[in-house]
Each structure stands twice: as C-alpha cells, then as structure tokens.
C-alpha cells in the first residue's frame, strides 16, 4: 500500500501544498458536502420512481409496511456497517472487513459478487437513460445514447474523485429537491391546502376506502417486501466513498445517524403521498407511474416530462455511483491480492484508472448483451445478481458480530458508532434477511433470482477456497525445501564431526 501512497503524491508539483491521501493510497478529494449528498442521494434510486407502482398494485396501502420493514432492515445494516467503517475506513468497506473478520474467502467472494452486481446495474441504468433520451431526440438510436452516457460518466470518474463527487452532488441534489417538493406539495393537496389543486383532498380516506388497508390480505406485505427490497441498494456507497474524504469518521458517523430520516422522508413519505392522493387501485398508477399519476391528479402541468427529467437524473446518479463503487471494490480487491495487482495502482491524480476502465469494459459488454440477447444472456445476468444485495447485507451482519471483538481488542477508542442492543439486533437482522431469502423461494420470479444468485455465489466461493488452498500449498513448499536443506546441512556436519573424531583416534 505504500507504493500507492507514493504514486498519489507524485502528481504534485514543487511548491504545491501536499494533497491528503487516504490510507489506501487514493486521493482524499471528496468534500463534506459531497459525502453528505452521496449519503442522502444513495437511498434514492431510479427504482423508487419506476418500480413503486407495481408494489402499490400488489399490496395496496399495505405497501407502506413493506417499505417500513425493508427500511428498518437497512437502518440496522447501515448501523452495523457504520460501526466498522468509522473504526476502520476503507475503500473496500464490508469486503475488507469480511476479509479481516471471517477470512480471505469471505472478503474475496462478497467483493467480487458486489462488483458483479454493479457492473450489471451499469447496463440496466444505461439502457433506461438511453430510452428517455431517445424519446427526446429520436434521431439518435438508443444504443448510441447508452454509449454516450457511459463514455461521459467514465470520463468523469477518470478525471478525479472530486469530479465524481461534484457530479454526484448535483445529481443527488436534484433528486432530493424533487422528492422533497413532491412530499410538501402532495401533503398540502391531500389536506386541501394547495391553492388551484385539481385534487379535492381526501385526507387519509384513500388508505382504507378501497378494500381496507390490506385489500390483498396481510400476506401481501411480504410480496411487497420482495418488490421493494432492491430499490434500497446503494445506501452503503457512502462507506466506500468515505475513505477518499478528509474526515472519513465524521462522514460515516453523520451518514449512519441520518439514514432513519432519509428513509422515512424519501421512501415512506413519498409513497404515503401517492396513496393518500389516489385510491391504490386507480388505473393511472400502473399506466402512468405512481408519481406521474399523483402529480396529474393535482393538475401539475407536464407532469410526465417533469418526471422523465427526474428519473433521468436518478439514472445518471446511479450510473455515476455504480461505476465509482465497482471500481473502488476492484481497487480494494487488487490491493489485497484478490484481483490483478494493476487494479490497485493509482495515477498521478490519485485515481485507480485500471480498476475504472476494467469495470466499464464489463459494463459495456453487459450493455451489448442487453441489446443482443435481452431475454437470454442478459436476463441470466440480471437474475444471477438479483439476490446479491441480500447476500451483502447478510455478510455485513456476520462480519460485525466478529469485528466488534477485534476492534475492542485492538483499538477500543475507535468504537465511536455502536450497533444498538448488540448482539441481539444483529441476530434479529440476520433472521429478517434470511426469512426474505427463504420467502423468495416461494415466489416464481424470486425463486429464479435466489437460485441463480446462489449458484454464482457458490462458484465464486469455490474459486476463493481453491485459491486459498493453492496459496497455503505454495507457502508450505519453500518451508519444506528449507527444512530439507537444513537436514542435509546437519547430516553433512555430523559426517564431518565423525571424520574429525576418527582422525583424532588415529
């Protein structure tokens, strides 16, 4: 890691102030405002805008409980991750901690699975953004828009971590302002306080006036959980990014403490507004999308176009963060010897150029699969990475169980953020995540995702175990040779001693 630090500093000219370098050798170019917005925007993915209508249709108003359950799970996982990240900031985050607490196989496996997840996400988001842009400028084909978007954001990530942070600051800022405005305007309309609103405002009546709060039965809550759980992926990005900030402990601590209100406002608040503005079974929710339907009910002009801009911003934000996240995980794996050593090198701007380019190459390949074989190869990629989010959360839980003891032994003063009611809430979270995984096996779409994700995970774990076995064998070989040489030397010395004694007798 020393060589990486030297590389990072070598880009400075004589007389320039020394730029801070993270323990990993990356340039610490993220400012506090960047980290704050990355933390806030990290929980707002495009899935919230696009996928919420299907969840509402499946569970009715009870989808609020689905979001609350998953949100609670994420709050607990983030608290555990925050505890470890504040004590030991690292660009590898949970993968590096799993390496330390559970073994090399765990850090290797979860690191590569997480990288794989985000590479597939790059293709999904690039295609989603390209569809919106093609609708605005149909003269440019969709594949060309996907290519343009990927190239622009790759360039942004290659320039410096500061440019990534600046782009993400504005992308996330637009999402945050949009959701905040939606919640405020929507609540005013719900209670009949919005001047000029086309919606008469029914208060909380729509939560129960179309078949009650559980129109599809209480079991629909679990169905809703399966539909919304993956829209929460990304909240952990701030712990990877914190390693490239000037004050990682403060950034992670702040992000961990604020995750509760972020989920409450952005997820529960916005879905609550939709469900109180319209009956849950209103056809426009599925037809137009939940947020567009809600805005149209108020009479907001050009609601569809407004949401397209916001969704595009969310897509670009997700793409930007996805590329950043995949490259930093590849960088960390390279630094630990679990990926090519070139991944762990940084250029004179403190950017892991090889890790970024390698990640984006696989992203381009996934985009190609999406256009060439969308229903076969790309569908396999989607399903085989579908449950990775839950695997990551599960590993974070088991890692924190072990890391607490390690931190207390080695540096107890760094245990600034603590998981609540340890270890009981940690075990309760493990049970919740395990239940969701098992319940997915009863769902047709979920079953394929879990089984294929388990297959890929088993393959990666097998590779890691084989690598470990070979490493141990290689380490023993020189030791065995040294022992043989030592024995041979001892034997020669004994022979020489015997010869000397015989000569003395003569």
Short mmCIF file of C-alpha atoms in Angstrom, two decimals:
data_model
loop_
_atom_site.label_atom_id
_atom_site.label_comp_id
_atom_site.label_asym_id
_atom_site.label_seq_id
_atom_site.Cartn_x
_atom_site.Cartn_y
_atom_site.Cartn_z
CA UNK A 1 0.00 0.00 0.00
CA UNK A 2 3.00 2.27 0.44
CA UNK A 3 3.62 2.32 -3.28
CA UNK A 4 0.06 3.51 -3.89
CA UNK A 5 0.53 6.40 -1.49
CA UNK A 6 3.75 7.42 -3.23
CA UNK A 7 2.02 7.34 -6.60
CA UNK A 8 -0.75 9.52 -5.31
CA UNK A 9 1.68 12.13 -4.08
CA UNK A 10 3.90 12.02 -7.14
CA UNK A 11 1.45 14.06 -9.17
CA UNK A 12 2.10 17.16 -7.08
CA UNK A 13 4.37 19.81 -8.45
CA UNK A 14 7.10 21.50 -6.45
CA UNK A 15 5.73 24.17 -4.18
CA UNK A 16 2.18 22.79 -4.32
CA UNK A 17 0.53 22.01 -0.98
CA UNK A 18 0.53 18.32 -0.22
CA UNK A 19 -2.84 16.80 -1.06
CA UNK A 20 -4.28 14.44 1.55
CA UNK A 21 -4.05 10.77 0.69
CA UNK A 22 -6.29 8.06 2.13
CA UNK A 23 -4.81 5.01 3.91
CA UNK A 24 -5.49 3.04 0.71
CA UNK A 25 -3.41 5.44 -1.42
CA UNK A 26 -6.40 7.12 -3.07
CA UNK A 27 -6.60 10.90 -3.27
CA UNK A 28 -8.82 12.24 -0.49
CA UNK A 29 -10.67 14.60 -2.83
CA UNK A 30 -14.26 14.32 -1.56
CA UNK A 31 -15.53 17.28 0.44
CA UNK A 32 -18.01 17.12 3.30
CA UNK A 33 -20.83 18.42 1.11
CA UNK A 34 -20.08 15.68 -1.44
CA UNK A 35 -20.26 12.98 1.24
CA UNK A 36 -23.45 14.45 2.69
CA UNK A 37 -25.23 14.43 -0.65
CA UNK A 38 -23.89 10.99 -1.58
CA UNK A 39 -25.30 9.72 1.72
CA UNK A 40 -28.68 11.38 1.19
CA UNK A 41 -28.98 10.51 -2.50
CA UNK A 42 -27.65 6.97 -2.03
CA UNK A 43 -31.02 5.71 -0.83
CA UNK A 44 -32.93 7.28 -3.74
CA UNK A 45 -32.56 5.01 -6.76
CA UNK A 46 -34.43 5.04 -10.04
CA UNK A 47 -36.33 2.00 -8.69
CA UNK A 48 -38.22 4.25 -6.30
CA UNK A 49 -39.67 6.29 -9.18
CA UNK A 50 -40.13 3.45 -11.66
CA UNK A 51 -40.93 0.37 -9.56
CA UNK A 52 -43.17 1.70 -6.80
CA UNK A 53 -46.35 1.48 -8.91
CA UNK A 54 -46.03 -2.34 -9.20
CA UNK A 55 -45.62 -2.61 -5.43
CA UNK A 56 -48.71 -0.47 -4.81
CA UNK A 57 -50.73 -2.61 -7.24
CA UNK A 58 -49.61 -5.81 -5.49
CA UNK A 59 -50.14 -4.82 -1.84
CA UNK A 60 -52.34 -1.71 -1.83
CA UNK A 61 -51.82 0.73 1.08
CA UNK A 62 -50.07 -2.10 2.97
CA UNK A 63 -47.04 -1.44 0.74
CA UNK A 64 -46.19 1.23 3.33
CA UNK A 65 -45.49 -1.57 5.81
CA UNK A 66 -43.34 -3.34 3.20
CA UNK A 67 -41.24 -0.19 2.78
CA UNK A 68 -41.09 0.26 6.56
CA UNK A 69 -39.87 -3.32 7.15
CA UNK A 70 -37.17 -3.12 4.49
CA UNK A 71 -36.26 0.38 5.65
CA UNK A 72 -35.82 -0.89 9.20
CA UNK A 73 -33.60 -3.69 7.94
CA UNK A 74 -31.44 -1.20 6.01
CA UNK A 75 -31.18 1.09 9.06
CA UNK A 76 -29.84 -1.82 11.15
CA UNK A 77 -27.41 -2.94 8.42
CA UNK A 78 -26.14 0.62 7.95
CA UNK A 79 -25.64 0.98 11.70
CA UNK A 80 -23.51 -2.17 11.73
CA UNK A 81 -21.55 -1.04 8.69
CA UNK A 82 -21.15 2.41 10.20
CA UNK A 83 -19.66 0.92 13.36
CA UNK A 84 -16.94 -0.83 11.33
CA UNK A 85 -16.37 1.98 8.81
CA UNK A 86 -15.87 4.66 11.47
CA UNK A 87 -13.32 2.46 13.26
CA UNK A 88 -11.55 1.38 10.07
CA UNK A 89 -12.31 3.49 6.95
CA UNK A 90 -11.52 1.55 3.78
CA UNK A 91 -12.34 1.76 0.07
CA UNK A 92 -13.19 -1.94 0.30
CA UNK A 93 -15.71 -1.33 3.10
CA UNK A 94 -17.61 -4.51 4.05
CA UNK A 95 -15.45 -6.68 1.75
CA UNK A 96 -12.28 -5.60 3.58
CA UNK A 97 -13.98 -6.12 6.96
CA UNK A 98 -15.22 -9.59 5.94
CA UNK A 99 -11.63 -10.40 4.93
CA UNK A 100 -10.42 -9.44 8.43
CA UNK A 101 -13.25 -10.98 10.44
CA UNK A 102 -14.41 -14.06 8.51
CA UNK A 103 -11.42 -14.96 6.34
CA UNK A 104 -9.94 -14.30 2.92
CA UNK A 105 -12.61 -16.41 1.24
CA UNK A 106 -15.38 -14.13 2.57
CA UNK A 107 -13.72 -10.85 1.53
CA UNK A 108 -12.88 -12.26 -1.91
CA UNK A 109 -16.36 -13.68 -2.50
CA UNK A 110 -18.51 -10.78 -1.35
CA UNK A 111 -16.18 -8.27 -3.04
CA UNK A 112 -16.46 -9.90 -6.47
CA UNK A 113 -20.20 -10.51 -6.10
CA UNK A 114 -20.74 -6.84 -5.25
CA UNK A 115 -18.59 -5.79 -8.21
CA UNK A 116 -20.63 -8.09 -10.46
CA UNK A 117 -23.89 -6.61 -9.16
CA UNK A 118 -22.87 -3.03 -10.00
CA UNK A 119 -21.49 -3.94 -13.42
CA UNK A 120 -24.91 -5.38 -14.33
CA UNK A 121 -26.58 -2.28 -12.84
CA UNK A 122 -24.48 -0.14 -15.21
CA UNK A 123 -26.11 -1.86 -18.17
CA UNK A 124 -29.63 -1.58 -16.72
CA UNK A 125 -29.30 2.12 -15.93
CA UNK A 126 -27.53 2.99 -19.20
CA UNK A 127 -30.38 1.38 -21.13
CA UNK A 128 -33.03 3.13 -19.01
CA UNK A 129 -31.37 6.51 -19.55
CA UNK A 130 -31.00 5.84 -23.27
CA UNK A 131 -34.75 5.15 -23.61
CA UNK A 132 -35.61 8.54 -22.08
CA UNK A 133 -33.05 10.39 -24.21
CA UNK A 134 -34.20 8.63 -27.40
CA UNK A 135 -37.75 9.82 -26.63
CA UNK A 136 -36.46 13.40 -26.54
CA UNK A 137 -34.13 13.14 -29.54
CA UNK A 138 -35.31 10.18 -31.65
CA UNK A 139 -32.73 10.90 -34.36
CA UNK A 140 -30.03 9.27 -32.19
CA UNK A 141 -30.53 5.49 -31.76
CA UNK A 142 -30.93 4.07 -28.28
CA UNK A 143 -27.64 2.13 -28.32
CA UNK A 144 -25.77 5.33 -29.22
CA UNK A 145 -27.30 7.17 -26.25
CA UNK A 146 -26.27 4.31 -23.94
CA UNK A 147 -22.73 4.55 -25.32
CA UNK A 148 -22.61 8.34 -24.92
CA UNK A 149 -23.86 8.21 -21.33
CA UNK A 150 -21.33 5.52 -20.37
CA UNK A 151 -18.42 7.40 -22.00
CA UNK A 152 -19.28 10.73 -20.33
CA UNK A 153 -19.54 9.22 -16.85
CA UNK A 154 -16.40 7.14 -17.38
CA UNK A 155 -14.53 10.35 -18.22
CA UNK A 156 -15.94 11.99 -15.10
CA UNK A 157 -14.67 9.18 -12.90
CA UNK A 158 -11.26 9.17 -14.60
CA UNK A 159 -10.61 12.89 -14.10
CA UNK A 160 -10.57 12.78 -10.29
CA UNK A 161 -12.61 11.63 -7.33
CA UNK A 162 -13.53 15.29 -6.84
CA UNK A 163 -15.23 15.40 -10.25
CA UNK A 164 -17.20 12.27 -9.37
CA UNK A 165 -18.20 13.91 -6.09
CA UNK A 166 -19.22 17.14 -7.84
CA UNK A 167 -21.37 15.35 -10.42
CA UNK A 168 -22.96 13.21 -7.73
CA UNK A 169 -23.58 16.27 -5.57
CA UNK A 170 -25.72 17.87 -8.29
CA UNK A 171 -27.39 14.65 -9.47
CA UNK A 172 -28.32 13.68 -5.92
CA UNK A 173 -29.29 17.28 -5.15
CA UNK A 174 -31.86 17.30 -7.95
CA UNK A 175 -33.34 14.01 -6.68
CA UNK A 176 -33.51 15.26 -3.11
CA UNK A 177 -35.13 18.59 -4.04
CA UNK A 178 -37.61 16.85 -6.36
CA UNK A 179 -38.71 14.31 -3.74
CA UNK A 180 -38.85 16.97 -1.02
CA UNK A 181 -41.01 19.24 -3.20
CA UNK A 182 -43.24 16.30 -4.15
CA UNK A 183 -43.84 15.41 -0.48
CA UNK A 184 -44.59 19.00 0.57
CA UNK A 185 -46.87 19.82 -2.39
CA UNK A 186 -48.56 16.42 -2.13
CA UNK A 187 -49.32 16.76 1.58
CA UNK A 188 -50.80 20.22 1.03
CA UNK A 189 -53.05 18.77 -1.67
CA UNK A 190 -54.00 15.77 0.49
CA UNK A 191 -55.43 18.05 3.17
CA UNK A 192 -56.98 20.53 0.71
CA UNK A 193 -54.47 23.30 1.44
CA UNK A 194 -52.91 23.62 -2.03
CA UNK A 195 -54.34 26.58 -4.00
CA UNK A 196 -55.53 25.64 -7.50
CA UNK A 197 -55.21 21.88 -6.94
CA UNK A 198 -57.42 19.65 -9.12
CA UNK A 199 -57.44 17.05 -6.35
CA UNK A 200 -60.17 17.77 -3.75
CA UNK A 201 -58.03 16.27 -0.99
CA UNK A 202 -59.48 13.35 0.94
CA UNK A 203 -57.15 13.38 3.90
CA UNK A 204 -56.34 9.81 4.91
CA UNK A 205 -59.54 8.33 3.45
CA UNK A 206 -57.85 6.65 0.45
CA UNK A 207 -55.81 4.46 2.78
CA UNK A 208 -58.93 2.45 3.65
CA UNK A 209 -61.75 3.32 1.20
CA UNK A 210 -60.90 0.73 -1.48
CA UNK A 211 -60.98 -2.60 0.29
CA UNK A 212 -59.33 -1.51 3.54
CA UNK A 213 -55.66 -1.12 4.43
CA UNK A 214 -55.00 -4.78 3.48
CA UNK A 215 -57.03 -5.19 0.28
CA UNK A 216 -54.89 -8.13 -0.87
CA UNK A 217 -54.55 -9.64 2.62
CA UNK A 218 -51.73 -9.31 5.19
CA UNK A 219 -49.58 -11.74 3.18
CA UNK A 220 -49.24 -9.09 0.50
CA UNK A 221 -46.85 -7.22 2.82
CA UNK A 222 -44.23 -9.92 2.18
CA UNK A 223 -44.92 -9.83 -1.54
CA UNK A 224 -44.34 -6.09 -1.36
CA UNK A 225 -41.07 -6.64 0.52
CA UNK A 226 -39.75 -8.71 -2.40
CA UNK A 227 -40.72 -5.96 -4.83
CA UNK A 228 -39.16 -3.03 -2.94
CA UNK A 229 -36.10 -4.53 -1.25
CA UNK A 230 -33.77 -3.97 -4.21
CA UNK A 231 -34.65 -0.29 -4.56
CA UNK A 232 -32.75 0.29 -1.28
CA UNK A 233 -29.41 -0.96 -2.60
CA UNK A 234 -26.84 1.83 -2.65
CA UNK A 235 -27.11 3.18 0.89
CA UNK A 236 -23.76 1.53 1.67
CA UNK A 237 -21.88 3.52 -1.01
CA UNK A 238 -21.06 6.31 1.43
CA UNK A 239 -18.86 3.92 3.45
CA UNK A 240 -16.74 3.21 0.36
CA UNK A 241 -16.57 6.89 -0.58
CA UNK A 242 -15.67 7.96 2.96
CA UNK A 243 -12.18 6.51 2.51
CA UNK A 244 -11.49 9.30 -0.04
CA UNK A 245 -12.67 12.13 2.20
CA UNK A 246 -10.65 14.32 4.52
CA UNK A 247 -12.59 13.22 7.60
CA UNK A 248 -13.98 9.70 6.99
CA UNK A 249 -15.01 9.06 10.59
CA UNK A 250 -17.18 12.18 10.73
CA UNK A 251 -18.70 11.50 7.28
CA UNK A 252 -19.68 7.90 8.04
CA UNK A 253 -20.94 8.74 11.52
CA UNK A 254 -23.15 11.50 10.12
CA UNK A 255 -24.47 9.30 7.29
CA UNK A 256 -25.24 6.43 9.66
CA UNK A 257 -27.13 8.63 12.08
CA UNK A 258 -29.21 10.26 9.33
CA UNK A 259 -30.28 7.11 7.47
CA UNK A 260 -33.50 6.84 9.53
CA UNK A 261 -34.97 10.20 8.50
CA UNK A 262 -33.74 9.76 4.92
CA UNK A 263 -35.69 6.54 4.50
CA UNK A 264 -38.69 7.95 6.38
CA UNK A 265 -38.94 11.07 4.20
CA UNK A 266 -37.91 9.85 0.77
CA UNK A 267 -39.47 6.39 0.73
CA UNK A 268 -42.29 6.30 3.26
CA UNK A 269 -43.15 9.99 2.83
CA UNK A 270 -43.41 9.97 -0.96
CA UNK A 271 -45.32 6.66 -1.16
CA UNK A 272 -47.67 7.90 1.57
CA UNK A 273 -48.43 10.98 -0.56
CA UNK A 274 -49.25 8.82 -3.61
CA UNK A 275 -51.56 6.57 -1.58
CA UNK A 276 -53.43 9.47 0.00
CA UNK A 277 -53.85 11.43 -3.24
CA UNK A 278 -55.29 8.47 -5.19
CA UNK A 279 -57.01 5.17 -4.39
CA UNK A 280 -54.40 2.40 -4.58
CA UNK A 281 -56.28 0.65 -7.42
CA UNK A 282 -56.57 3.74 -9.63
CA UNK A 283 -55.61 2.52 -13.16
CA UNK A 284 -53.45 5.60 -13.75
CA UNK A 285 -50.91 4.45 -11.13
CA UNK A 286 -49.89 1.46 -13.22
CA UNK A 287 -50.44 3.15 -16.55
CA UNK A 288 -48.57 6.40 -15.93
CA UNK A 289 -46.44 5.52 -12.93
CA UNK A 290 -47.22 6.34 -9.30
CA UNK A 291 -45.53 9.77 -9.15
CA UNK A 292 -46.80 11.00 -12.54
CA UNK A 293 -50.34 9.86 -11.65
CA UNK A 294 -50.16 11.73 -8.33
CA UNK A 295 -48.89 14.92 -9.98
CA UNK A 296 -51.54 14.69 -12.71
CA UNK A 297 -54.26 14.35 -10.06
CA UNK A 298 -53.13 17.67 -8.57
CA UNK A 299 -53.05 19.30 -12.01
CA UNK A 300 -49.29 19.88 -12.28
CA UNK A 301 -48.70 20.68 -15.98
CA UNK A 302 -46.34 18.43 -17.98
CA UNK A 303 -46.05 16.00 -15.06
CA UNK A 304 -44.79 13.21 -17.33
CA UNK A 305 -41.97 15.33 -18.76
CA UNK A 306 -41.02 16.58 -15.30
CA UNK A 307 -40.74 13.02 -14.02
CA UNK A 308 -38.71 11.99 -17.06
CA UNK A 309 -36.13 14.64 -16.14
CA UNK A 310 -36.07 13.47 -12.51
CA UNK A 311 -35.85 9.78 -13.48
CA UNK A 312 -33.04 10.55 -15.94
CA UNK A 313 -31.20 12.36 -13.14
CA UNK A 314 -31.70 9.35 -10.86
CA UNK A 315 -30.43 7.04 -13.63
CA UNK A 316 -27.32 9.15 -14.25
CA UNK A 317 -26.69 9.35 -10.50
CA UNK A 318 -26.98 5.57 -10.20
CA UNK A 319 -24.67 5.09 -13.19
CA UNK A 320 -22.12 7.52 -11.80
CA UNK A 321 -22.14 5.89 -8.37
CA UNK A 322 -22.26 2.37 -9.82
CA UNK A 323 -19.09 2.92 -11.82
CA UNK A 324 -17.40 4.55 -8.84
CA UNK A 325 -18.46 1.74 -6.50
CA UNK A 326 -17.43 -1.09 -8.85
CA UNK A 327 -14.02 0.47 -9.47
CA UNK A 328 -13.30 1.06 -5.77
CA UNK A 329 -14.24 -2.50 -4.92
CA UNK A 330 -11.95 -3.73 -7.72
CA UNK A 331 -9.21 -1.43 -6.36
CA UNK A 332 -9.59 -2.88 -2.86
CA UNK A 333 -9.55 -6.47 -4.18
CA UNK A 334 -6.37 -5.69 -6.12
CA UNK A 335 -4.73 -4.23 -3.03
CA UNK A 336 -5.49 -7.41 -1.06
CA UNK A 337 -4.18 -9.71 -3.78
CA UNK A 338 -7.68 -10.93 -4.71
CA UNK A 339 -7.60 -9.26 -8.16
CA UNK A 340 -4.83 -8.31 -10.63
CA UNK A 341 -2.30 -6.02 -8.91
CA UNK A 342 -2.84 -3.41 -11.67
CA UNK A 343 -6.28 -2.74 -10.15
CA UNK A 344 -4.58 -1.40 -7.02
CA UNK A 345 -2.47 1.21 -8.82
CA UNK A 346 -3.44 4.87 -8.91
CA UNK A 347 -2.38 7.51 -11.41
CA UNK A 348 -0.89 10.90 -10.56
CA UNK A 349 -4.38 12.25 -9.78
CA UNK A 350 -4.92 9.50 -7.18
CA UNK A 351 -7.49 7.70 -9.35
CA UNK A 352 -7.49 3.88 -9.84
CA UNK A 353 -7.55 4.16 -13.63
CA UNK A 354 -7.16 0.45 -14.44
CA UNK A 355 -9.92 -0.52 -11.99
CA UNK A 356 -12.27 2.05 -13.55
CA UNK A 357 -11.56 1.03 -17.15
CA UNK A 358 -11.81 -2.68 -16.36
CA UNK A 359 -15.19 -2.16 -14.67
CA UNK A 360 -16.55 -0.05 -17.51
CA UNK A 361 -15.41 -2.61 -20.11
CA UNK A 362 -17.55 -5.26 -18.43
CA UNK A 363 -20.32 -2.68 -18.22
CA UNK A 364 -20.12 -2.16 -21.99
CA UNK A 365 -20.20 -5.93 -22.52
CA UNK A 366 -23.35 -6.15 -20.36
CA UNK A 367 -24.95 -3.31 -22.37
CA UNK A 368 -24.14 -5.25 -25.57
CA UNK A 369 -25.78 -8.37 -24.11
CA UNK A 370 -28.84 -6.29 -23.23
CA UNK A 371 -29.29 -5.24 -26.87
CA UNK A 372 -28.20 -8.51 -28.48
CA UNK A 373 -29.71 -11.16 -26.17
CA UNK A 374 -32.06 -9.36 -23.75
CA UNK A 375 -34.20 -12.39 -22.93
CA UNK A 376 -31.44 -14.97 -22.54
CA UNK A 377 -27.89 -13.89 -21.66
CA UNK A 378 -28.80 -10.53 -20.12
CA UNK A 379 -31.78 -12.00 -18.25
CA UNK A 380 -29.39 -14.56 -16.76
CA UNK A 381 -27.06 -11.74 -15.64
CA UNK A 382 -29.99 -9.88 -14.07
CA UNK A 383 -31.32 -12.90 -12.20
CA UNK A 384 -27.89 -14.17 -11.11
CA UNK A 385 -27.13 -10.81 -9.48
CA UNK A 386 -30.67 -10.24 -8.19
CA UNK A 387 -30.17 -11.52 -4.63
CA UNK A 388 -26.63 -10.18 -4.20
CA UNK A 389 -27.94 -7.17 -2.24
CA UNK A 390 -29.33 -9.51 0.41
CA UNK A 391 -26.11 -11.56 0.45
CA UNK A 392 -24.12 -8.36 1.05
CA UNK A 393 -26.35 -7.32 3.95
CA UNK A 394 -26.11 -10.82 5.45
CA UNK A 395 -22.30 -10.79 5.27
CA UNK A 396 -22.23 -7.32 6.87
CA UNK A 397 -24.22 -8.73 9.82
CA UNK A 398 -21.95 -11.75 10.36
CA UNK A 399 -18.85 -9.61 9.91
CA UNK A 400 -19.98 -7.11 12.54
CA UNK A 401 -20.50 -9.94 15.04
CA UNK A 402 -16.80 -10.77 14.77
CA UNK A 403 -15.40 -7.28 14.13
CA UNK A 404 -16.82 -5.88 17.37
CA UNK A 405 -14.45 -8.11 19.36
CA UNK A 406 -11.48 -7.33 17.08
CA UNK A 407 -12.00 -3.56 17.39
CA UNK A 408 -12.40 -3.80 21.17
CA UNK A 409 -9.12 -5.73 21.45
CA UNK A 410 -7.05 -3.64 19.07
CA UNK A 411 -8.45 -0.08 19.22
CA UNK A 412 -11.42 0.30 21.58
CA UNK A 413 -11.20 4.10 21.42
CA UNK A 414 -12.32 3.93 17.76
CA UNK A 415 -15.64 2.29 18.61
CA UNK A 416 -17.46 5.61 18.27
CA UNK A 417 -20.58 4.33 16.49
CA UNK A 418 -22.12 1.24 18.11
CA UNK A 419 -24.81 -1.12 16.89
CA UNK A 420 -27.87 -0.88 19.14
CA UNK A 421 -28.63 -3.78 21.51
CA UNK A 422 -25.63 -5.78 20.30
CA UNK A 423 -25.69 -8.70 19.56
CA UNK A 424 -29.48 -9.20 19.77
CA UNK A 425 -30.47 -6.76 17.00
CA UNK A 426 -27.68 -8.10 14.79
CA UNK A 427 -29.07 -11.63 15.10
CA UNK A 428 -32.62 -10.32 14.58
CA UNK A 429 -31.49 -8.63 11.34
CA UNK A 430 -29.83 -11.86 10.18
CA UNK A 431 -33.14 -13.64 10.82
CA UNK A 432 -35.08 -10.98 8.87
CA UNK A 433 -32.78 -11.17 5.82
CA UNK A 434 -32.75 -14.98 5.91
CA UNK A 435 -36.54 -15.02 6.05
CA UNK A 436 -36.76 -12.76 2.98
CA UNK A 437 -34.37 -15.07 1.07
CA UNK A 438 -36.38 -18.16 2.02
CA UNK A 439 -39.68 -16.43 1.21
CA UNK A 440 -38.31 -15.52 -2.23
CA UNK A 441 -38.14 -19.25 -2.98
CA UNK A 442 -41.95 -19.36 -2.77
CA UNK A 443 -42.26 -16.62 -5.40
CA UNK A 444 -41.92 -17.55 -9.08
CA UNK A 445 -39.74 -14.57 -10.05
CA UNK A 446 -37.89 -14.53 -6.74
CA UNK A 447 -37.10 -18.25 -6.83
CA UNK A 448 -35.06 -17.94 -10.03
CA UNK A 449 -33.17 -14.94 -8.68
CA UNK A 450 -32.24 -16.66 -5.41
CA UNK A 451 -31.22 -19.95 -7.03
CA UNK A 452 -29.13 -18.35 -9.78
CA UNK A 453 -27.55 -15.90 -7.34
CA UNK A 454 -26.72 -18.81 -5.01
CA UNK A 455 -25.20 -20.68 -7.97
CA UNK A 456 -22.95 -17.73 -8.86
CA UNK A 457 -22.09 -17.18 -5.18
CA UNK A 458 -21.17 -20.88 -4.77
CA UNK A 459 -18.93 -20.63 -7.84
CA UNK A 460 -17.14 -17.55 -6.50
CA UNK A 461 -16.71 -19.10 -3.03
CA UNK A 462 -15.32 -22.27 -4.64
CA UNK A 463 -12.79 -20.19 -6.61
CA UNK A 464 -11.75 -18.38 -3.42
CA UNK A 465 -11.29 -21.65 -1.50
CA UNK A 466 -9.20 -23.15 -4.32
CA UNK A 467 -7.04 -20.02 -4.36
CA UNK A 468 -6.56 -20.23 -0.59
CA UNK A 469 -5.60 -23.92 -0.80
CA UNK A 470 -3.06 -23.18 -3.54
CA UNK A 471 -1.68 -20.28 -1.53
CA UNK A 472 -1.17 -22.49 1.52
CA UNK A 473 0.47 -25.17 -0.61
CA UNK A 474 2.81 -22.61 -2.21
CA UNK A 475 3.68 -21.22 1.24
CA UNK A 476 4.49 -24.70 2.56
CA UNK A 477 6.70 -25.64 -0.39
CA UNK A 478 9.57 -23.19 0.40
CA UNK A 479 9.33 -24.15 4.08
CA UNK A 480 9.66 -27.86 3.19
CA UNK A 481 12.64 -27.14 0.94
CA UNK A 482 14.28 -25.09 3.69
CA UNK A 483 13.77 -27.95 6.17
CA UNK A 484 15.33 -30.43 3.71
CA UNK A 485 18.32 -28.15 3.19
CA UNK A 486 18.70 -27.76 6.95
CA UNK A 487 18.54 -31.53 7.47
CA UNK A 488 21.11 -32.06 4.72
CA UNK A 489 23.41 -29.47 6.32
CA UNK A 490 23.01 -31.15 9.74
CA UNK A 491 23.85 -34.54 8.20
CA UNK A 492 26.94 -33.14 6.49
CA UNK A 493 28.00 -31.52 9.74
CA UNK A 494 27.55 -34.83 11.60
CA UNK A 495 29.60 -36.70 9.00
CA UNK A 496 32.33 -34.09 9.28
CA UNK A 497 32.31 -34.41 13.08
CA UNK A 498 32.61 -38.20 12.82
CA UNK A 499 35.52 -37.87 10.41
CA UNK A 500 37.26 -35.50 12.78
CA UNK A 501 36.78 -37.95 15.70
CA UNK A 502 38.16 -40.86 13.62
CA UNK A 503 41.18 -38.77 12.65
CA UNK A 504 41.74 -37.84 16.31
CA UNK A 505 41.62 -41.55 17.33
CA UNK A 506 44.24 -42.39 14.77
#
